[in-house]
Coordinates of C-alpha atoms in Angstrom, one line a residue:
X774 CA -21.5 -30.2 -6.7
X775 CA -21.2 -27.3 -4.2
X776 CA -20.8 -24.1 -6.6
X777 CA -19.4 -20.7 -5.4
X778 CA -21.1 -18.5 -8.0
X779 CA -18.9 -15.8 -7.2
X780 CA -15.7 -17.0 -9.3
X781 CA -18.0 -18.7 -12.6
X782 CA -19.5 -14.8 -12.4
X783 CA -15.4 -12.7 -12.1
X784 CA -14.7 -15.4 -15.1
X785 CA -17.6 -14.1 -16.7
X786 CA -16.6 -10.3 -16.0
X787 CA -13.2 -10.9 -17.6
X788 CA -14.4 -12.5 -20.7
X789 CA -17.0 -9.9 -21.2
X790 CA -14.6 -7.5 -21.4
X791 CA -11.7 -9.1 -23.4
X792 CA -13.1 -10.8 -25.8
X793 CA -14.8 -8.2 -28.0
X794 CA -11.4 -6.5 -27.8
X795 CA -9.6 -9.4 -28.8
X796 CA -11.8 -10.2 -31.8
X797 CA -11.4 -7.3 -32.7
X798 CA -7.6 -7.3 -33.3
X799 CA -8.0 -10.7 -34.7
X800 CA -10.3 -9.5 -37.3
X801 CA -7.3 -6.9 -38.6
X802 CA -5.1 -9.5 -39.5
X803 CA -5.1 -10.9 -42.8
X804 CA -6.4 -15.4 -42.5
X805 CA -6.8 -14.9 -38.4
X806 CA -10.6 -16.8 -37.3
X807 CA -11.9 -13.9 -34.8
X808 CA -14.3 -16.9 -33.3
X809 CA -11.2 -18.1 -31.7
X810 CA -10.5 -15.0 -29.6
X811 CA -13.5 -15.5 -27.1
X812 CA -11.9 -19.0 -26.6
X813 CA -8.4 -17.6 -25.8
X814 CA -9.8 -15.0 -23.3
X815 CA -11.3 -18.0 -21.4
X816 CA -8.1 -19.9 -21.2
X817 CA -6.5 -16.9 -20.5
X818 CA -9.0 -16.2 -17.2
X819 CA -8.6 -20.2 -16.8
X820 CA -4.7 -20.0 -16.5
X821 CA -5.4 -16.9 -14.1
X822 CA -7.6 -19.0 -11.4
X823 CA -5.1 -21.7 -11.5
X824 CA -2.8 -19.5 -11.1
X825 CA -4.6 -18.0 -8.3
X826 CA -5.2 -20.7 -6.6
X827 CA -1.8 -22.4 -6.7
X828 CA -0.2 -19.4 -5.3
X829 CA -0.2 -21.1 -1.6
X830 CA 0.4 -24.4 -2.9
X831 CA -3.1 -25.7 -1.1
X832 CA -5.4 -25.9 -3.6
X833 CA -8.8 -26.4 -1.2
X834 CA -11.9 -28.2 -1.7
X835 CA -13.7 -25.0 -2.2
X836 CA -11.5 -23.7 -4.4
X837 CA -11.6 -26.4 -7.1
X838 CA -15.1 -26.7 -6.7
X839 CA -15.4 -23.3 -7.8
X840 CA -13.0 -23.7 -10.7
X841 CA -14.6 -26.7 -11.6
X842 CA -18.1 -25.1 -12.1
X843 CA -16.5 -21.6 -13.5
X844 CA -14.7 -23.4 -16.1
X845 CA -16.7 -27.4 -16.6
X846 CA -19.0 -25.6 -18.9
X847 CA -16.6 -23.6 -20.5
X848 CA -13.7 -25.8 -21.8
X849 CA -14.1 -29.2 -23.2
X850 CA -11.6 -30.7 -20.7
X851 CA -11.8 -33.3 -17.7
X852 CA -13.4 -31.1 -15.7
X853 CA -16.4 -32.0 -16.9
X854 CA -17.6 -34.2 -14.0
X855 CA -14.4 -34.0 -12.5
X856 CA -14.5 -33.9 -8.3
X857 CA -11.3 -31.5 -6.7
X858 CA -9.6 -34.9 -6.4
X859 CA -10.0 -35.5 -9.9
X860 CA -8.4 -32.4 -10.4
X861 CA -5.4 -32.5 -7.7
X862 CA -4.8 -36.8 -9.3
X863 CA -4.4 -34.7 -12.6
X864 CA -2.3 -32.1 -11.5
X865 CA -4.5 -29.1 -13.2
X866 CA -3.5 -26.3 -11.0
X867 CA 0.2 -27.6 -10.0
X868 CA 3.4 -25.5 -10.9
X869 CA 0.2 -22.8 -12.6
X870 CA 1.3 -19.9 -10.2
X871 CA 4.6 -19.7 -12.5
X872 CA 1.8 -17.9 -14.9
X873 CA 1.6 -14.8 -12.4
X874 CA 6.4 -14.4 -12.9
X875 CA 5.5 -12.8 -15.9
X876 CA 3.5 -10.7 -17.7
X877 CA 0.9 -13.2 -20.6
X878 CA 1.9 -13.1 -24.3
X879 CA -1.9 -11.7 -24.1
X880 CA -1.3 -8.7 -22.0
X881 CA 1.2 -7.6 -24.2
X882 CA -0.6 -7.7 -27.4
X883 CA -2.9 -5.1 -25.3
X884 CA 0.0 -2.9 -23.8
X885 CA 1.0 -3.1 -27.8
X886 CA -2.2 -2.0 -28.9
X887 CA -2.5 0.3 -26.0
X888 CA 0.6 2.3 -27.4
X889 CA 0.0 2.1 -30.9
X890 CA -4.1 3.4 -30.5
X891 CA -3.6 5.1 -27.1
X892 CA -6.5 2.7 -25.7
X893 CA -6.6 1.8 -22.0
X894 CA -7.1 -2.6 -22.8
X895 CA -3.9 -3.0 -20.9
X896 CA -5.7 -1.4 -18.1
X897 CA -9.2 -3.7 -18.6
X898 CA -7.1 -6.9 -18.0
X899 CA -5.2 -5.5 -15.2
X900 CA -8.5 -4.7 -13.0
X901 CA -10.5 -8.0 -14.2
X902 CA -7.3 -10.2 -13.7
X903 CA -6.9 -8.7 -10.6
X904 CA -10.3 -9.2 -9.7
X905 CA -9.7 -12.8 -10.4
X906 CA -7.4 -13.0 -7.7
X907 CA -9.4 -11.5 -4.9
X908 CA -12.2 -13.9 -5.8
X909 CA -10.0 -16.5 -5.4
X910 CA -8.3 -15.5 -2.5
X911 CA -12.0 -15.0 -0.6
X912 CA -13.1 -18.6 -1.6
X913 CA -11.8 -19.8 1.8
X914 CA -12.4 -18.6 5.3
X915 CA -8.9 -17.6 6.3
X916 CA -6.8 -16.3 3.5
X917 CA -3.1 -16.7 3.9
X918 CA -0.2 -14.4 3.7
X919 CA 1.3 -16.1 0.8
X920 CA -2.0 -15.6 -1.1
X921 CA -2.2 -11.9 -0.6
X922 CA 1.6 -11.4 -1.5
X923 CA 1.3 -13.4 -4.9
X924 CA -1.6 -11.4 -5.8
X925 CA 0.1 -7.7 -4.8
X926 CA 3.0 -8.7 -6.3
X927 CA 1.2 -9.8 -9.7
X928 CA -0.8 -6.4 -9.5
X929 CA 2.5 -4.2 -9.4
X930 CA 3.9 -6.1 -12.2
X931 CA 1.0 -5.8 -14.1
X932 CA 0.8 -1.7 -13.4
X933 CA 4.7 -1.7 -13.8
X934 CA 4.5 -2.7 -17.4
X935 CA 1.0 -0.5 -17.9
X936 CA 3.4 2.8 -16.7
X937 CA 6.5 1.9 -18.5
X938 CA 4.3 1.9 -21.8
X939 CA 3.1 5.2 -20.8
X940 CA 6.6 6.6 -20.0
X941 CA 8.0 5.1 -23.6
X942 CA 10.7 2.9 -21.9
X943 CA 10.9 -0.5 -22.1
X944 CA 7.9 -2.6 -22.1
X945 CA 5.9 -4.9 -24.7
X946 CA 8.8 -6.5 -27.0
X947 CA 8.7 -5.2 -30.4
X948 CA 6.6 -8.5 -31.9
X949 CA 3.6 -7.4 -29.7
X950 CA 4.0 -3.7 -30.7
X951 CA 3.6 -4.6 -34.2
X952 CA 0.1 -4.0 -35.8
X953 CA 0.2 -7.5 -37.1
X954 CA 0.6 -9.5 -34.0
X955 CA -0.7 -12.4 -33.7
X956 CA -2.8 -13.2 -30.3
X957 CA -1.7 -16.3 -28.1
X958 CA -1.9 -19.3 -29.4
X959 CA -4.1 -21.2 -27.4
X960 CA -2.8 -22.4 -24.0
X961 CA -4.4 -25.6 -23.1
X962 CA -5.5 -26.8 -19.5
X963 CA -3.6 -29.5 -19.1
X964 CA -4.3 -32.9 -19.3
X965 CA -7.4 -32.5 -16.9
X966 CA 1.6 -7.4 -5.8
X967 CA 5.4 14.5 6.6
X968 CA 6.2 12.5 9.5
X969 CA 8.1 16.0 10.8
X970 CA 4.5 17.2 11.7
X971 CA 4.1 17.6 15.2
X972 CA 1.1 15.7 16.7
X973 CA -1.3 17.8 18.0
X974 CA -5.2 17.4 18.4
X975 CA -7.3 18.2 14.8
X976 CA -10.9 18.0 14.7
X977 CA -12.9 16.2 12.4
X978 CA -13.5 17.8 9.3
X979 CA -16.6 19.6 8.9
X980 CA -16.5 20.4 5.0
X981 CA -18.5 18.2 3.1
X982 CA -17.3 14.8 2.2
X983 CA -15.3 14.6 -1.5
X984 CA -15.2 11.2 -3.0
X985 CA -12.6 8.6 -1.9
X986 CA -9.8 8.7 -3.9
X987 CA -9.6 5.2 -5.9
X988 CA -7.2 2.7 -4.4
X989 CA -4.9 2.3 -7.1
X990 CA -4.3 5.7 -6.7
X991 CA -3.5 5.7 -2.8
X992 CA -1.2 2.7 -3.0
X993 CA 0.8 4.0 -5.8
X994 CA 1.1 7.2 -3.6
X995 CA 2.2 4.2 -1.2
X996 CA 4.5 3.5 -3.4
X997 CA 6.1 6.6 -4.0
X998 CA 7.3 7.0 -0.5
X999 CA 11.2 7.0 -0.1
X1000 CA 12.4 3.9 1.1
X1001 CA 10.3 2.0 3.6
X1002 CA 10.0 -1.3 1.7
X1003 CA 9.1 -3.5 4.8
X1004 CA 6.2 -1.1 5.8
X1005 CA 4.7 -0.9 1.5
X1006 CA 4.4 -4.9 1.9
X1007 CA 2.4 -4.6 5.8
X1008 CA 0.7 -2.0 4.3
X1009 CA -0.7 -3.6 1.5
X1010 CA -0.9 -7.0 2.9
X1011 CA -3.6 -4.8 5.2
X1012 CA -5.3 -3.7 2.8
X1013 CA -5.9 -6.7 0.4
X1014 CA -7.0 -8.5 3.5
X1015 CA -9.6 -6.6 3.9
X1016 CA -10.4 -6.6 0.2
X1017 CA -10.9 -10.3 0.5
X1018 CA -12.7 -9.9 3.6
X1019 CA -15.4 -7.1 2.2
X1020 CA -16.1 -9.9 -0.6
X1021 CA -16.8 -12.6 1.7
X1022 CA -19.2 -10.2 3.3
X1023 CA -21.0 -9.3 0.2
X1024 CA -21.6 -12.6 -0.4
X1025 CA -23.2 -13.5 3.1
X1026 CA -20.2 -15.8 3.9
X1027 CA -18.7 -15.9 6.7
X1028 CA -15.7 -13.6 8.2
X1029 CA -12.6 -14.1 11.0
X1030 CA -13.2 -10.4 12.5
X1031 CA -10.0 -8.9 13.3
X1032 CA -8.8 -5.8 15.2
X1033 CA -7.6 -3.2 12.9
X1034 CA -5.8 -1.2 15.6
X1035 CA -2.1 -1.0 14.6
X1036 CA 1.4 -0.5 16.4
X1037 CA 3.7 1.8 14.3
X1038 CA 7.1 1.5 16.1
X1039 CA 10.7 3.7 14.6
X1040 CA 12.4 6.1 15.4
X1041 CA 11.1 9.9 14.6
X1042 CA 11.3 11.0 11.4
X1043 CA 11.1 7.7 9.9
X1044 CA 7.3 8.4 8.0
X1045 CA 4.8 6.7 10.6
X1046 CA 2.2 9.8 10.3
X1047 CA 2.6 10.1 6.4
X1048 CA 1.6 6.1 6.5
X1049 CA -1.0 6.6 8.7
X1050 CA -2.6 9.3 6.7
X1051 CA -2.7 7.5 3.8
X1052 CA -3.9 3.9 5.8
X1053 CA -6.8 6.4 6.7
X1054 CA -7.6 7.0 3.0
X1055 CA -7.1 3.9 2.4
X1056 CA -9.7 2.3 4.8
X1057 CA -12.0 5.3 3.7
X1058 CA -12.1 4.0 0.2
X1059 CA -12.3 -0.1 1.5
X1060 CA -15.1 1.3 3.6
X1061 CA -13.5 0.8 6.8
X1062 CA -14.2 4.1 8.0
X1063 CA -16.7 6.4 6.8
X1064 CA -14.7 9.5 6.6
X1065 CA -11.1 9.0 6.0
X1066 CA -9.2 11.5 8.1
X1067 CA -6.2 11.5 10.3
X1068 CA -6.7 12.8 13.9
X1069 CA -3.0 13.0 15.9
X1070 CA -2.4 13.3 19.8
X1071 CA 0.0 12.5 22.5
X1072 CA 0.4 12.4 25.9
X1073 CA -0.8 16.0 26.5
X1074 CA -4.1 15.2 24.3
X1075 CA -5.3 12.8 26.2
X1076 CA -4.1 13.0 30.2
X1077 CA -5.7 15.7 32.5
X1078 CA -4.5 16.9 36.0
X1079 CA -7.2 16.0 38.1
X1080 CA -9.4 13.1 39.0
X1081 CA -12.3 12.3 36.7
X1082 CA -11.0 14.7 33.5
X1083 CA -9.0 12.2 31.7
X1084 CA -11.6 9.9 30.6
X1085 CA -13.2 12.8 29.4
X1086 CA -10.8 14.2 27.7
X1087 CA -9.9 11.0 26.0
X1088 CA -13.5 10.7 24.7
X1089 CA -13.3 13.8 22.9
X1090 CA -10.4 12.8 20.9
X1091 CA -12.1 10.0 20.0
X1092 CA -15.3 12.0 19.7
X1093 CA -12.8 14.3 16.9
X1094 CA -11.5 10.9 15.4
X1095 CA -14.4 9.3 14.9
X1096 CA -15.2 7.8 11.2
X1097 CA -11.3 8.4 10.9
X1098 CA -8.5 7.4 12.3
X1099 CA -6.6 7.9 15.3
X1100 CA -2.8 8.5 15.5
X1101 CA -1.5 8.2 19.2
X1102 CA 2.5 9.4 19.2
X1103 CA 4.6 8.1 22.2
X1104 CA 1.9 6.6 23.4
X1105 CA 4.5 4.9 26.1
X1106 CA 4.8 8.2 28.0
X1107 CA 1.3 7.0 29.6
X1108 CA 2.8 4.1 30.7
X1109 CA 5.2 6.8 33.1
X1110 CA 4.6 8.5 36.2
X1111 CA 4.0 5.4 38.4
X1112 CA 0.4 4.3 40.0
X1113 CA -1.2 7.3 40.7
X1114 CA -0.3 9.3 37.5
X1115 CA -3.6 9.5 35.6
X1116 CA -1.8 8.0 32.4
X1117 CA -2.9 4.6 33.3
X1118 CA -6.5 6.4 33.6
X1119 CA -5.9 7.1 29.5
X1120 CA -5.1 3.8 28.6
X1121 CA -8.2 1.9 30.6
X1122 CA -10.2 4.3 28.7
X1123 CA -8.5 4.2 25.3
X1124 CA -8.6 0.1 25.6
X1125 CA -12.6 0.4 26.2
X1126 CA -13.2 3.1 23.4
X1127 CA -11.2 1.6 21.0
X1128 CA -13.6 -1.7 21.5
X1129 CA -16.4 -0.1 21.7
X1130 CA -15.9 1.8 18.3
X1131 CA -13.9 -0.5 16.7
X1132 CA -16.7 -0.5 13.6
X1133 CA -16.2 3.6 13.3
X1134 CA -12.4 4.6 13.9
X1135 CA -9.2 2.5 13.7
X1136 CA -6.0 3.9 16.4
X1137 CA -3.0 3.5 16.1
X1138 CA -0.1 3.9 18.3
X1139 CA 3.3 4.9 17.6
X1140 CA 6.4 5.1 19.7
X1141 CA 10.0 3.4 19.8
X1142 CA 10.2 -0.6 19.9
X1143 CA 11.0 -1.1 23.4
X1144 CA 9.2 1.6 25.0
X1145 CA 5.9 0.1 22.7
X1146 CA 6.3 -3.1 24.8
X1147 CA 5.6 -1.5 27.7
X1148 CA 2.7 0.2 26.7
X1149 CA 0.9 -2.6 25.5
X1150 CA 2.2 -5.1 28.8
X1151 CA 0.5 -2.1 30.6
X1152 CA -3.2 -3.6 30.3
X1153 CA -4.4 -6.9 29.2
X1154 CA -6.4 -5.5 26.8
X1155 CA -4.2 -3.6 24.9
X1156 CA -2.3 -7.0 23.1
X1157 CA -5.5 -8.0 21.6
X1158 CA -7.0 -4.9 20.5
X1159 CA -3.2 -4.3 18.6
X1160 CA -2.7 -7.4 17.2
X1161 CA 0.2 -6.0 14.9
X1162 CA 2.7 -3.9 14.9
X1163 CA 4.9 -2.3 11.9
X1164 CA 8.2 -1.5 12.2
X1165 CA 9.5 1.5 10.4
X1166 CA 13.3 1.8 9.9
X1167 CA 15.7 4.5 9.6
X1168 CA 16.5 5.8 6.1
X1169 CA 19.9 4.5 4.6
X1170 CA 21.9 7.8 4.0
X1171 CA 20.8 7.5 -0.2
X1172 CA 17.1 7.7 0.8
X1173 CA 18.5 10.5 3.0
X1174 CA 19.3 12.6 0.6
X1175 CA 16.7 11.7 -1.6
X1176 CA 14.5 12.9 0.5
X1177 CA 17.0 16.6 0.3
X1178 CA 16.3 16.4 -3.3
X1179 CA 12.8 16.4 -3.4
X1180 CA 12.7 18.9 -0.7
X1181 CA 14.5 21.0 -3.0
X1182 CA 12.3 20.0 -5.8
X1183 CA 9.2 21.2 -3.9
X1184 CA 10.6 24.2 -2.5
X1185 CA 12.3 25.0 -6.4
X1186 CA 15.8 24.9 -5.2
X1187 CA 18.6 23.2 -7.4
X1188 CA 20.9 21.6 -5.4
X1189 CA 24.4 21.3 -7.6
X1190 CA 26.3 17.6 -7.1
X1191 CA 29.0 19.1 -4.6
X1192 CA 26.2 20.2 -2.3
X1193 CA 24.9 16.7 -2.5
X1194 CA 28.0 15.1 -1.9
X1195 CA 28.2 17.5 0.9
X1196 CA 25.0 16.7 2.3
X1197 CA 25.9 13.4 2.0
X1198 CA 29.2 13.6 3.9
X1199 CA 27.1 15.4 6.9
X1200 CA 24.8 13.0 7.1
X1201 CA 27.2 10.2 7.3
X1202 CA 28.8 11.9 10.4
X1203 CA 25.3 11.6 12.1
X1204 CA 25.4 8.8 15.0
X1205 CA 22.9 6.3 14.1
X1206 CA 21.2 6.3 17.6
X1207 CA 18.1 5.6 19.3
X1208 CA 16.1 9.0 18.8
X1209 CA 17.9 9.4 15.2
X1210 CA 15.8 12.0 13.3
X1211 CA 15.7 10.7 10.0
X1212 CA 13.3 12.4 8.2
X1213 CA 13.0 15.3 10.1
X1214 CA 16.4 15.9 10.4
X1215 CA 16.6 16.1 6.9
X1216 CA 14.0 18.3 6.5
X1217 CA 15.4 21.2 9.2
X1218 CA 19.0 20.5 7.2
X1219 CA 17.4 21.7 3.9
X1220 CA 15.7 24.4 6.3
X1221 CA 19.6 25.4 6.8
X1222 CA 21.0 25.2 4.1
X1223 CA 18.9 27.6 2.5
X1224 CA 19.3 29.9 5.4
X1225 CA 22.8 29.9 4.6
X1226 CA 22.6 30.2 1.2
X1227 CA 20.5 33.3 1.6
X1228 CA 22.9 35.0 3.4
X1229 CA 25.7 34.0 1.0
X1230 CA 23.9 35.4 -2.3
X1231 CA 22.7 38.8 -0.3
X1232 CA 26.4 39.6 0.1
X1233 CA 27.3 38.8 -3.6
X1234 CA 25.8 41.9 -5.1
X1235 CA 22.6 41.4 -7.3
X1236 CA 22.3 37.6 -7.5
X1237 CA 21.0 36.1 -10.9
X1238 CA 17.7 34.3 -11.1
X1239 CA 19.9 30.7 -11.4
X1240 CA 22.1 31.5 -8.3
X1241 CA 19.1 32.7 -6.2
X1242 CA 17.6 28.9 -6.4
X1243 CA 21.3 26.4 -6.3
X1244 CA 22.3 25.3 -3.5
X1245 CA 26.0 24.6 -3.3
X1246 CA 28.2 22.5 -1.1
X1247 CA 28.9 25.9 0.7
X1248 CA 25.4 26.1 1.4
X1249 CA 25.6 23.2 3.5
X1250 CA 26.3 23.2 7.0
X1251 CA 29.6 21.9 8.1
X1252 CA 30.4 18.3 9.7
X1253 CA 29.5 18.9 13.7
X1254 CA 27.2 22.0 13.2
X1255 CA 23.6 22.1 12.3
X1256 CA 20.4 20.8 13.3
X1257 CA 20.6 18.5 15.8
X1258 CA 23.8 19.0 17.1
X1259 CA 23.4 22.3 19.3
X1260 CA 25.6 24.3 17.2
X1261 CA 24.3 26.5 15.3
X1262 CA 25.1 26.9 11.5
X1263 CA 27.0 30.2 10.8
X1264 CA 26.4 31.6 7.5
X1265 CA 27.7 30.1 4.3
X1266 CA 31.0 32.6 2.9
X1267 CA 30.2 33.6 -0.6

């Protein structure tokens, strides 16, 4: 029987740490056996791998191999001696990923406990089920995208119910709350989840290193983006690859090496160097890149004016990126200026560099959609070393103006709900074009409207505290002037 350890030893992990806590609650209630709890923990971590492993309906070999010997020893059931086509002629695993819709009846007598005692078991089970699935997920060579969905999307429900407990809205039903919950009966086997910065040049950081920030912590910033849905799921479908990938290499198994060069296409404004500053972290902490920071150049970064100085000056961007990453805006302009402009010069070198230090520093380049194409049909090697590209789309006019309001949060301005229906009003009128500003638009409308609104309360006399930080709808500049449409904004009439 060929035994992945790696699985019988995350099974092992989980029990470990539930099961102590669950006898524990058992042993509070009045006629409850606490010998059983250990038990329910296991089928709890059992219903998990099936789970797990159902997710992309495959079910391989080395999957239920590893099931098999994680759990043969474990649970007096058919597995006992059982072959993977024992266990796909029984149907073990079958239908299980339905266990990942919904948070377990055993979860919830944690989050209950959790908000009764103000422990963190809730928390326990979320990182060893978790676990789970990554080991799962890394039993095969290739992982596929279906697997790495099913286990982010099982991870933010998980974290959705731990923060609504937190936050005192809804969450565990009130049975679970209760201090006399029962745990789960047992559940038997079967029958056998500021882009408006301008790109210039930064050098690596020379202060000492701090810590990388924990990942949960850099994809719930992730998540707190406005908007951007499509480019959360790329994003994290990234990163839990290489999860997977990192656990495969600890275990001296083999790994389908993959370029993690990137293609951010949108239009400006729409959060591309906000995502890649956080991708940076993010492959800091996976251990990706060493030192986790966000380098930024363009055209002007990188091409020189005479023969022989561009590659140079291309290496010492890369020099300044190195152990980070690299953030190469409209990198398409290098594509212009026909054969003899020394653009083409940049990208021979950036295609050779970016190979040759693929194992230090990730680039990424950024531009529109169509003008990206031509960048990348401009050398052979540029499709393979940027094997995907994320879209970003423009914000819908609600993100819009969420993003307002949290400018105005920042900046301790109070906008009142005419000024937001005003705002919203002007940025309806915007035209939805190539080159829309999105973000940055937004950002030098708030820049107005304050400008206008200190002119209007310097000419009221000696403003109060609460009318020095609203914003009203007169505040707002009117339909056809303002940013971006090259007229100015006259000052708001008190």
């Amino acid at each position: 029987m060929r035994i992945d350890p790696s699985l019988d030893e995350a099974v092992t992990a989980f029990v470990e740490a539930l099961a102590p806590v669950l006898e524990s609650i058992v042993d509070r209630l009045d006629g409850s056996d606490p010998t059983s709890a250990r038990q329910d923990v296991i089928v709890e971590a059992y219903n998990l791998c099936c789970a797990f492993i159902d997710a992309d309906e495959l079910a391989t070999d080395d999957e239920l191999w590893a099931l098999i010997g994680a759990f043969s020893s474990r649970l007096d059931t058919q597995l006992i001696h059982a072959t993977p086509a024992d266990v796909r002629q029984a149907g073990l695993t079958s239908g299980a990923r339905a266990f990942l819709t919904r948070p377990s009846t055993m979860f919830e007598i944690l989050l209950g406990v959790d908000a009764r005692d103000g422990t963190r078991h809730a928390r326990t089970y979320y990182e060893r089920a978790i676990d789970l699935g990554f080991t799962v997920a890394s039993l095969d060579l290739q992982t596929s995208r279906t697997e790495l969905m099913a286990i982010e999307r099982y991870r933010g429900m998980l974290l959705d119910a731990i923060h609504r407990m937190k936050d005192g809205s809804t969450g565990p039903t009130e049975a679970t709350r209760a201090s006399g919950s029962k745990p789960p009966g047992r559940v038997q086997p079967g029958a056998i989840e500021r882009d408006a910065e301008q790109p210039g040049v930064q050098g690596a950081p020379s202060e000492p290193l701090t810590p990388p920030r924990p990942l949960d912590e850099l994809l719930a910033e992730l998540d707190g983006l406005v908007g951007m849905d499509s480019v959360k799921e790329e994003v994290k479908l990234v990163t839990n690859l290489i999860r997977v990938q990192n656990l495969r290499r600890a275990r001296q198994l083999p790994v389908i090496e993959q370029s993690r060069h990137l293609i951010f296409t949108g239009n400006p404004g729409t959060g591309k160097t906000t995502v890649a500053r956080l991708l940076a972290q993010i492959y800091r902490t996976l251990g990706v890149v060493e030192r986790g920071h966000l380098v930024e150049t363009d055209r002007a970064g990188l091409v020189a004016g005479y023969v022989g100085q561009t590659a140079t000056k291309v290496t010492a961007v890369f020099d300044s990126a190195d152990g980070g990453v690299l953030l190469i805006d409209e990198a398409y302009a290098l594509v212009r200026g026909g054969e003899q402009d020394f653009g083409r010069e940049a990208i021979d070198t950036i295609v050779k560099l970016a190979e040759d230090r693929r194992d230090r520093l990730v680039v990424i380049a950024a531009g529109y959609p169509d003008e990206m194409a031509s960048f990348v049909d401009a050398n052979p090697g540029l499709r393979s070393r940027f094997p995907k590209t994320i879209f970003f789309p423009d914000y819908t006019t609600d993100e819009l103006v969420q993003i307002f309001r949290s400018l105005c949060d920042r900046a301790h301005y109070r906008p009142d709900e005419p000024a937001l229906a005003a705002v919203r009003e002007w940025l309806d009128a915007q035209p939805r074009v190539k080159g829309f500003g999105n973000g940055r638009l937004v950002r030098n409308l708030f820049e107005a409207a304050v400008a206008r609104q200190a002119g209007r309360v310097l000419t009221s006399g000696n403003p109060t505290d609460e009318e020095l930080v609203t914003l009203t709808a007169a505040d707002i500049p009117p339909i056809g002037e303002g940013p971006g449409t090259g007229v100015p904004a006259g000052a708001a009439t008190p």
